[in-house]
Short mmCIF file of C-alpha atoms in Angstrom, two decimals:
data_model
loop_
_atom_site.label_atom_id
_atom_site.label_comp_id
_atom_site.label_asym_id
_atom_site.label_seq_id
_atom_site.Cartn_x
_atom_site.Cartn_y
_atom_site.Cartn_z
CA MET A 200 66.18 88.19 109.34
CA SER A 201 68.06 86.20 106.75
CA LYS A 202 71.45 84.60 107.65
CA VAL A 203 74.52 85.67 105.81
CA LEU A 204 77.84 83.69 105.59
CA ILE A 205 81.02 85.96 105.47
CA PHE A 206 84.69 84.62 105.05
CA VAL A 207 87.23 86.66 107.29
CA TYR A 208 90.91 86.02 107.77
CA GLY A 209 93.76 87.41 109.86
CA THR A 210 92.73 89.94 112.47
CA LEU A 211 89.01 89.91 111.87
CA LYS A 212 88.95 85.99 112.85
CA SER A 213 87.58 85.21 116.44
CA ALA A 214 90.12 85.49 119.21
CA GLN A 215 92.29 88.00 117.08
CA PRO A 216 92.66 91.77 117.88
CA ASN A 217 89.99 93.36 115.39
CA PHE A 218 87.21 90.45 115.83
CA HIS A 219 85.34 93.00 118.10
CA LEU A 220 84.57 95.03 114.64
CA VAL A 221 82.87 92.04 113.27
CA GLU A 222 80.74 91.63 116.43
CA LYS A 223 79.89 95.18 116.39
CA GLU A 224 78.76 95.42 113.04
CA THR A 225 76.70 92.05 113.26
CA ARG A 226 75.19 93.40 116.72
CA GLY A 227 76.58 90.39 118.49
CA LEU A 228 74.77 88.01 116.23
CA CYS A 229 77.98 86.76 114.67
CA LYS A 230 78.74 83.10 115.31
CA PRO A 231 82.17 81.59 114.18
CA PHE A 232 82.09 78.12 112.95
CA LYS A 233 84.84 75.50 112.51
CA PRO A 234 87.51 77.08 110.09
CA LEU A 235 88.31 75.41 107.08
CA LYS A 236 91.70 74.63 106.14
CA ALA A 237 93.23 75.67 102.59
CA TYR A 238 96.64 74.93 101.05
CA THR A 239 98.86 76.45 98.49
CA VAL A 240 99.75 74.50 95.51
CA GLU A 241 103.24 76.09 95.27
CA LYS A 242 105.74 76.93 98.15
CA PHE A 243 105.38 80.70 99.43
CA PRO A 244 106.73 82.35 102.45
CA LEU A 245 104.09 83.20 105.25
CA VAL A 246 105.01 85.96 107.81
CA ILE A 247 103.00 86.69 110.60
CA ALA A 248 104.35 90.06 111.89
CA SER A 249 103.61 93.37 113.49
CA ARG A 250 101.65 94.11 116.74
CA TYR A 251 98.48 93.28 114.95
CA ASN A 252 99.49 89.88 114.13
CA ILE A 253 98.79 90.53 110.50
CA PRO A 254 99.71 87.42 108.23
CA TYR A 255 101.66 88.46 104.89
CA MET A 256 102.32 85.86 102.19
CA LEU A 257 105.45 87.12 100.46
CA TYR A 258 105.20 86.43 96.70
CA GLU A 259 108.56 84.57 96.26
CA LYS A 260 107.39 81.53 94.52
CA GLY A 261 109.12 78.26 95.30
CA LYS A 262 110.64 79.51 98.73
CA GLY A 263 109.29 78.70 102.21
CA HIS A 264 106.67 76.04 102.64
CA VAL A 265 103.22 75.07 101.19
CA SER A 266 101.09 77.15 103.36
CA ILE A 267 98.21 76.04 105.22
CA LEU A 268 95.61 78.85 105.65
CA ILE A 269 93.21 78.53 108.40
#
């Protein structure tokens, strides 16, 4: 079996509400590794809301903070 890397964010990350969907589809072979950090160049507001912890980045350039995306 070949290995495939996938990128997920938000509720599909490990320890988040929908990670079980990733585990189910990979039949338990999914193994998270150290998250990578990314930064926005411009300031944008990032809101984590709803009962599902869904992150939303609002398109309001120049407002908010330089966001760190993990």
